[in-house]
Tab-separated table of C-alpha atoms in Angstrom:
chain	number	residue	atom	x	y	z
A	1	GLN	CA	-197.621	43.613	21.888
A	2	GLN	CA	-195.610	46.014	24.903
A	3	GLN	CA	-192.687	47.612	22.122
A	4	VAL	CA	-194.295	51.775	21.717
A	5	LYS	CA	-191.334	52.519	18.299
A	6	GLN	CA	-189.957	56.141	18.128
A	7	SER	CA	-189.107	57.783	15.582
A	8	PRO	CA	-186.412	59.605	13.488
A	9	GLN	CA	-184.245	58.429	15.994
A	10	SER	CA	-182.287	61.731	16.461
A	11	LEU	CA	-183.732	65.332	14.314
A	12	ILE	CA	-182.121	68.201	13.431
A	13	VAL	CA	-183.311	71.826	12.935
A	14	GLN	CA	-183.032	75.581	12.674
A	15	LYS	CA	-184.012	77.862	15.264
A	16	GLY	CA	-187.954	78.313	14.976
A	17	GLY	CA	-188.153	74.858	13.569
A	18	ILE	CA	-191.000	72.372	14.391
A	19	PRO	CA	-189.768	69.536	15.374
A	20	ILE	CA	-191.885	66.184	14.611
A	21	ILE	CA	-191.798	63.491	16.778
A	22	ASN	CA	-193.638	60.442	16.195
A	23	CYS	CA	-194.559	57.128	18.169
A	24	ALA	CA	-196.578	54.127	17.376
A	25	TYR	CA	-197.540	51.493	19.904
A	26	GLU	CA	-199.971	48.001	19.678
A	27	ASN	CA	-201.601	47.233	22.721
A	28	THR	CA	-204.490	48.542	23.011
A	29	ALA	CA	-204.930	48.494	26.882
A	30	PHE	CA	-202.421	51.406	27.072
A	31	ASP	CA	-204.044	54.505	28.213
A	32	TYR	CA	-201.743	57.209	29.666
A	33	PHE	CA	-199.103	58.591	27.271
A	34	PRO	CA	-196.043	60.537	27.894
A	35	TRP	CA	-193.261	62.334	26.969
A	36	TYR	CA	-190.041	63.164	28.444
A	37	GLN	CA	-187.490	65.692	28.111
A	38	GLN	CA	-184.165	64.230	29.278
A	39	PHE	CA	-180.857	66.545	28.901
A	40	PRO	CA	-176.916	65.372	28.943
A	41	GLY	CA	-176.154	63.448	32.608
A	42	LYS	CA	-179.903	64.469	33.824
A	43	GLY	CA	-182.873	62.545	34.740
A	44	PRO	CA	-186.031	62.239	32.609
A	45	ALA	CA	-188.489	65.136	32.901
A	46	LEU	CA	-192.316	64.962	32.163
A	47	LEU	CA	-192.878	67.157	29.440
A	48	ILE	CA	-196.320	66.060	29.090
A	49	ALA	CA	-199.483	63.809	28.925
A	50	ILE	CA	-202.083	62.255	27.378
A	51	ARG	CA	-205.165	60.467	27.960
A	52	PRO	CA	-206.586	58.540	24.901
A	53	ASP	CA	-210.043	60.161	25.035
A	54	VAL	CA	-208.851	62.691	23.532
A	55	SER	CA	-207.493	63.671	20.339
A	56	GLU	CA	-204.743	67.314	21.427
A	57	LYS	CA	-203.389	68.491	24.067
A	58	LYS	CA	-201.073	71.950	24.162
A	59	GLU	CA	-198.936	73.541	27.233
A	60	GLY	CA	-196.685	76.106	26.191
A	61	ARG	CA	-195.232	75.185	22.423
A	62	PHE	CA	-194.949	71.614	23.478
A	63	THR	CA	-198.516	69.893	21.668
A	64	ILE	CA	-199.249	66.099	22.176
A	65	SER	CA	-201.651	64.692	18.823
A	66	PHE	CA	-203.353	61.405	19.327
A	67	ASN	CA	-204.758	59.077	16.855
A	68	LYS	CA	-206.055	56.699	19.044
A	69	SER	CA	-208.001	54.461	15.709
A	70	ALA	CA	-203.577	54.181	14.325
A	71	LYS	CA	-201.755	54.352	17.150
A	72	GLN	CA	-199.700	56.012	17.006
A	73	PHE	CA	-199.238	60.040	18.956
A	74	SER	CA	-196.716	62.708	17.774
A	75	LEU	CA	-194.753	65.605	19.847
A	76	HIS	CA	-195.081	68.668	18.080
A	77	ILE	CA	-192.306	71.335	19.461
A	78	MET	CA	-193.211	74.871	18.287
A	79	ASP	CA	-190.639	77.809	17.766
A	80	SER	CA	-187.985	75.466	19.265
A	81	GLN	CA	-184.968	76.899	20.951
A	82	PRO	CA	-181.627	75.969	21.001
A	83	GLY	CA	-182.280	75.620	24.714
A	84	ASP	CA	-184.357	73.177	23.746
A	85	SER	CA	-181.393	70.373	22.711
A	86	ALA	CA	-182.020	67.234	24.715
A	87	THR	CA	-183.000	63.623	24.083
A	88	TYR	CA	-186.792	63.268	24.730
A	89	PHE	CA	-188.535	60.141	25.334
A	90	CYS	CA	-192.446	58.976	24.661
A	91	ALA	CA	-193.124	56.252	27.437
A	92	ALA	CA	-196.894	54.109	27.051
A	93	ARG	CA	-198.796	52.872	30.230
A	94	GLY	CA	-201.729	49.985	30.745
A	95	TRP	CA	-202.608	48.380	33.288
A	96	SER	CA	-202.507	45.264	31.805
A	97	SER	CA	-198.707	46.436	31.663
A	98	GLY	CA	-198.989	46.051	35.662
A	99	SER	CA	-198.773	50.384	35.000
A	100	ARG	CA	-195.689	50.533	34.521
A	101	LEU	CA	-194.972	52.529	31.831
A	102	THR	CA	-192.799	51.256	28.255
A	103	PHE	CA	-190.206	54.057	27.194
A	104	GLY	CA	-189.311	54.720	23.658
A	105	GLU	CA	-186.101	53.747	21.885
A	106	GLY	CA	-185.635	57.794	22.115
A	107	THR	CA	-185.486	60.664	19.663
A	108	GLN	CA	-182.114	62.866	20.243
A	109	LEU	CA	-182.741	66.439	18.864
A	110	THR	CA	-180.430	69.197	18.077
A	111	VAL	CA	-181.609	72.792	17.765
A	112	ASN	CA	-179.077	75.115	15.647
A	113	PRO	CA	-179.357	78.301	15.898
B	1	GLY	CA	-194.031	70.321	40.273
B	2	ALA	CA	-193.710	67.011	42.093
B	3	VAL	CA	-189.090	66.063	43.398
B	4	VAL	CA	-187.609	62.748	42.976
B	5	SER	CA	-183.605	63.250	44.549
B	6	GLN	CA	-180.748	60.870	44.373
B	7	HIS	CA	-177.767	59.694	46.739
B	8	PRO	CA	-174.714	59.892	45.300
B	9	SER	CA	-174.847	61.846	41.864
B	10	ARG	CA	-171.905	59.895	41.134
B	11	VAL	CA	-169.663	57.094	42.696
B	12	ILE	CA	-166.152	55.712	41.641
B	13	CYS	CA	-166.309	52.149	43.415
B	14	LYS	CA	-163.906	49.085	43.217
B	15	SER	CA	-165.002	45.985	41.737
B	16	GLY	CA	-166.262	44.092	44.333
B	17	THR	CA	-167.531	46.442	46.840
B	18	SER	CA	-170.994	47.543	47.458
B	19	VAL	CA	-172.227	50.222	46.484
B	20	LYS	CA	-176.097	51.910	47.847
B	21	ILE	CA	-177.484	54.426	46.261
B	22	GLU	CA	-180.924	56.015	47.484
B	23	CYS	CA	-183.790	58.130	46.016
B	24	ARG	CA	-186.441	59.955	47.870
B	25	SER	CA	-189.135	61.333	46.442
B	26	LEU	CA	-189.280	65.260	48.836
B	27	ASP	CA	-193.304	66.293	49.165
B	28	PHE	CA	-195.208	63.856	48.261
B	29	GLN	CA	-195.384	59.923	49.244
B	30	ALA	CA	-194.745	57.532	46.762
B	31	THR	CA	-196.694	54.425	47.895
B	32	THR	CA	-194.633	53.115	44.555
B	33	MET	CA	-190.940	53.387	42.992
B	34	PHE	CA	-188.712	52.745	40.311
B	35	TRP	CA	-185.473	51.213	39.177
B	36	TYR	CA	-183.871	51.836	35.529
B	37	ARG	CA	-180.259	51.179	34.160
B	38	GLN	CA	-179.814	53.368	30.804
B	39	PHE	CA	-176.303	53.000	29.165
B	40	PRO	CA	-175.180	55.631	27.178
B	41	LYS	CA	-177.157	56.547	23.852
B	42	GLN	CA	-179.918	54.178	24.944
B	43	SER	CA	-183.269	53.993	26.817
B	44	LEU	CA	-184.220	53.890	29.925
B	45	MET	CA	-184.567	49.929	31.083
B	46	LEU	CA	-187.215	49.258	33.982
B	47	MET	CA	-185.025	47.232	37.384
B	48	ALA	CA	-187.414	46.864	39.057
B	49	THR	CA	-190.380	47.939	41.000
B	50	SER	CA	-190.868	48.549	43.922
B	51	ASN	CA	-193.799	49.221	46.907
B	52	GLU	CA	-193.701	50.493	50.454
B	53	GLY	CA	-193.282	47.615	52.221
B	54	SER	CA	-193.285	45.082	50.550
B	55	LYS	CA	-190.381	43.001	48.244
B	56	ALA	CA	-190.043	44.532	44.959
B	57	THR	CA	-190.415	42.874	41.287
B	58	TYR	CA	-187.490	42.433	39.729
B	59	GLU	CA	-187.660	42.552	35.012
B	60	GLN	CA	-186.781	38.915	33.317
B	61	GLY	CA	-182.556	39.062	33.300
B	62	VAL	CA	-182.299	41.422	36.868
B	63	GLU	CA	-180.387	39.331	39.177
B	64	LYS	CA	-182.097	40.772	42.451
B	65	ASP	CA	-179.538	38.909	44.906
B	66	LYS	CA	-177.082	41.606	43.126
B	67	PHE	CA	-178.912	44.716	43.252
B	68	LEU	CA	-180.584	44.598	46.260
B	69	ILE	CA	-184.288	46.448	46.736
B	70	ASN	CA	-185.511	48.284	49.701
B	71	HIS	CA	-188.474	50.966	49.723
B	72	ALA	CA	-188.782	50.656	53.816
B	73	SER	CA	-190.928	54.159	54.114
B	74	LEU	CA	-193.828	56.118	51.208
B	75	THR	CA	-190.685	58.036	51.177
B	76	LEU	CA	-187.165	56.584	50.746
B	77	SER	CA	-185.892	53.927	47.901
B	78	THR	CA	-182.987	51.890	47.934
B	79	LEU	CA	-180.747	50.194	45.648
B	80	THR	CA	-177.999	47.943	46.745
B	81	VAL	CA	-175.320	46.605	43.964
B	82	THR	CA	-173.348	44.262	45.741
B	83	SER	CA	-169.951	43.204	44.318
B	84	ALA	CA	-170.224	45.351	42.075
B	85	HIS	CA	-167.930	44.984	38.225
B	86	PRO	CA	-167.414	46.687	35.628
B	87	GLU	CA	-170.307	45.763	33.856
B	88	ASP	CA	-172.713	46.925	36.514
B	89	SER	CA	-170.723	51.079	35.201
B	90	SER	CA	-174.470	52.895	34.498
B	91	PHE	CA	-176.649	55.513	35.136
B	92	TYR	CA	-179.134	54.542	37.589
B	93	ILE	CA	-182.516	56.732	37.561
B	94	CYS	CA	-184.780	56.380	40.665
B	95	SER	CA	-188.107	57.445	40.083
B	96	ALA	CA	-191.609	57.558	41.707
B	97	ARG	CA	-195.572	57.570	41.464
B	98	ASP	CA	-197.788	59.556	44.488
B	99	ALA	CA	-200.397	57.495	45.549
B	100	ARG	CA	-202.886	58.498	42.687
B	101	GLY	CA	-200.583	56.614	40.613
B	102	GLN	CA	-201.097	59.012	37.526
B	103	THR	CA	-198.282	60.765	36.711
B	104	GLN	CA	-194.187	59.241	37.193
B	105	TYR	CA	-191.068	61.449	37.990
B	106	PHE	CA	-187.648	60.216	37.922
B	107	GLY	CA	-184.793	61.406	40.017
B	108	PRO	CA	-181.138	62.835	38.485
B	109	GLY	CA	-180.057	59.587	38.355
B	110	THR	CA	-176.578	57.574	40.035
B	111	ARG	CA	-173.665	57.310	37.773
B	112	LEU	CA	-171.796	54.180	38.684
B	113	LEU	CA	-168.150	53.698	37.348
B	114	VAL	CA	-166.868	50.512	38.846
B	115	LEU	CA	-162.942	50.496	38.258
């Protein structure tokens, strides 16, 4: 009930490509879905977040698509750059989980020049 | 955006010693702070949640007598790893949430190596 499943585990794209990272959840009480970007040796940084009352949110080159009925959400990175190479974590939070974030397993993205 | 700092960024200590890690919210008041540990190529694992002025709530399997957490003010939380052993070597990351409870910000992490 508290799990968030993330895929793929790793992803390699060419510069300019559009990597897509998917997450699925089970707990329908989750009401906040953030994505974090983490570079090696650094803490995670919030990229973008969405609530279940909207189906899409865009901030710069990053877009979250949200499918409430399927309990899935995904991150799209438009015009990807080598500097986007990092590990990406999806997460979910709801009041039933004590307001704690439940993280996915992470996706290691490599954008080749 | 909001900033969370951690000190030290890395520490090497001998087995059996204690290590204190500080976490500060620099430009907002953090009513709730979280401590995570992360092993290489793995996700973040929540260790404990602390609210200012009250005892921390530890996750199952986390020894509260080994990982002492103090959240004495709205901008400072500390994690003390007592009697550290090599298996405690990890990347420790703190996180803080503001009073509105909307967004959770993460610190830069502390790399602990116990010899």
